[in-house]
Amino acid sequence: MLDSPYGMQLPIFPACDIDKPTEDRLERIIERLMDRADNALLSGKATQVQYDAWIKALNDWAKGVKLAR
């Protein structure tokens, strides 16, 4: 089983190695990931600490995807 530092309820980030997403596509991916993470936090499936760490990781991931384009 995957061991996640953010808990099992927060979404993982997709791999974008083959098809680099456009800026619009990347924003839609981020929006969907945020919606899922918000739902996990609000339903009590993720803690605030896990959520905050996940947000930082999301920002780092998005920067990496942008740099790879």
mmCIF file of C-alpha atoms in Angstrom:
data_model
loop_
_atom_site.group_PDB
_atom_site.id
_atom_site.type_symbol
_atom_site.label_atom_id
_atom_site.label_comp_id
_atom_site.label_asym_id
_atom_site.label_seq_id
_atom_site.Cartn_x
_atom_site.Cartn_y
_atom_site.Cartn_z
ATOM 1 C CA MET A 1 0.000 0.000 0.000
ATOM 2 C CA LEU A 2 1.186 3.518 -0.767
ATOM 3 C CA ASP A 3 2.506 5.372 2.287
ATOM 4 C CA SER A 4 1.515 9.036 2.012
ATOM 5 C CA PRO A 5 2.789 11.754 4.369
ATOM 6 C CA TYR A 6 -0.521 13.544 3.788
ATOM 7 C CA GLY A 7 -2.795 10.662 4.747
ATOM 8 C CA MET A 8 -4.606 8.311 2.411
ATOM 9 C CA GLN A 9 -7.575 10.620 1.782
ATOM 10 C CA LEU A 10 -5.781 13.442 -0.038
ATOM 11 C CA PRO A 11 -5.279 13.025 -3.784
ATOM 12 C CA ILE A 12 -1.968 12.100 -5.344
ATOM 13 C CA PHE A 13 -0.520 14.233 -8.119
ATOM 14 C CA PRO A 14 -0.727 12.880 -11.668
ATOM 15 C CA ALA A 15 2.368 12.261 -13.753
ATOM 16 C CA CYS A 16 2.664 14.683 -16.659
ATOM 17 C CA ASP A 17 5.834 13.286 -18.223
ATOM 18 C CA ILE A 18 4.492 12.296 -21.630
ATOM 19 C CA ASP A 19 1.949 14.999 -22.413
ATOM 20 C CA LYS A 20 2.897 18.337 -20.910
ATOM 21 C CA PRO A 21 -0.372 20.099 -20.048
ATOM 22 C CA THR A 22 -1.194 23.551 -21.330
ATOM 23 C CA GLU A 23 -1.594 26.320 -18.751
ATOM 24 C CA ASP A 24 -5.396 25.957 -18.918
ATOM 25 C CA ARG A 25 -5.245 22.178 -18.539
ATOM 26 C CA LEU A 26 -2.857 22.465 -15.596
ATOM 27 C CA GLU A 27 -5.191 24.935 -13.894
ATOM 28 C CA ARG A 28 -8.140 22.524 -14.339
ATOM 29 C CA ILE A 29 -6.084 19.667 -12.876
ATOM 30 C CA ILE A 30 -5.099 21.807 -9.886
ATOM 31 C CA GLU A 31 -8.712 22.912 -9.383
ATOM 32 C CA ARG A 32 -9.964 19.310 -9.341
ATOM 33 C CA LEU A 33 -7.200 18.260 -6.936
ATOM 34 C CA MET A 34 -8.051 21.200 -4.654
ATOM 35 C CA ASP A 35 -11.747 20.281 -4.700
ATOM 36 C CA ARG A 36 -10.924 16.725 -3.632
ATOM 37 C CA ALA A 37 -8.547 17.916 -0.914
ATOM 38 C CA ASP A 38 -11.064 20.462 0.380
ATOM 39 C CA ASN A 39 -13.707 17.733 0.581
ATOM 40 C CA ALA A 40 -11.325 15.458 2.504
ATOM 41 C CA LEU A 41 -10.548 18.225 4.993
ATOM 42 C CA LEU A 42 -14.144 19.345 5.445
ATOM 43 C CA SER A 43 -15.397 15.785 5.917
ATOM 44 C CA GLY A 44 -12.765 15.105 8.596
ATOM 45 C CA LYS A 45 -10.883 12.535 6.522
ATOM 46 C CA ALA A 46 -7.712 14.682 6.561
ATOM 47 C CA THR A 47 -6.272 16.821 9.327
ATOM 48 C CA GLN A 48 -5.375 20.484 8.938
ATOM 49 C CA VAL A 49 -1.683 19.571 9.250
ATOM 50 C CA GLN A 50 -1.979 16.982 6.459
ATOM 51 C CA TYR A 51 -3.937 19.431 4.301
ATOM 52 C CA ASP A 52 -1.383 22.237 4.798
ATOM 53 C CA ALA A 53 1.509 19.922 3.914
ATOM 54 C CA TRP A 54 -0.424 18.691 0.875
ATOM 55 C CA ILE A 55 -1.037 22.294 -0.320
ATOM 56 C CA LYS A 56 2.700 22.979 -0.143
ATOM 57 C CA ALA A 57 3.386 19.785 -2.085
ATOM 58 C CA LEU A 58 0.748 20.757 -4.679
ATOM 59 C CA ASN A 59 2.428 24.115 -5.207
ATOM 60 C CA ASP A 60 5.838 22.436 -5.572
ATOM 61 C CA TRP A 61 4.392 19.880 -8.011
ATOM 62 C CA ALA A 62 2.699 22.582 -10.123
ATOM 63 C CA LYS A 63 5.947 24.586 -10.304
ATOM 64 C CA GLY A 64 7.787 21.467 -11.431
ATOM 65 C CA VAL A 65 5.233 20.766 -14.152
ATOM 66 C CA LYS A 66 5.445 24.370 -15.375
ATOM 67 C CA LEU A 67 9.257 24.228 -15.480
ATOM 68 C CA ALA A 68 9.196 20.961 -17.417
ATOM 69 C CA ARG A 69 7.145 22.509 -20.236
#
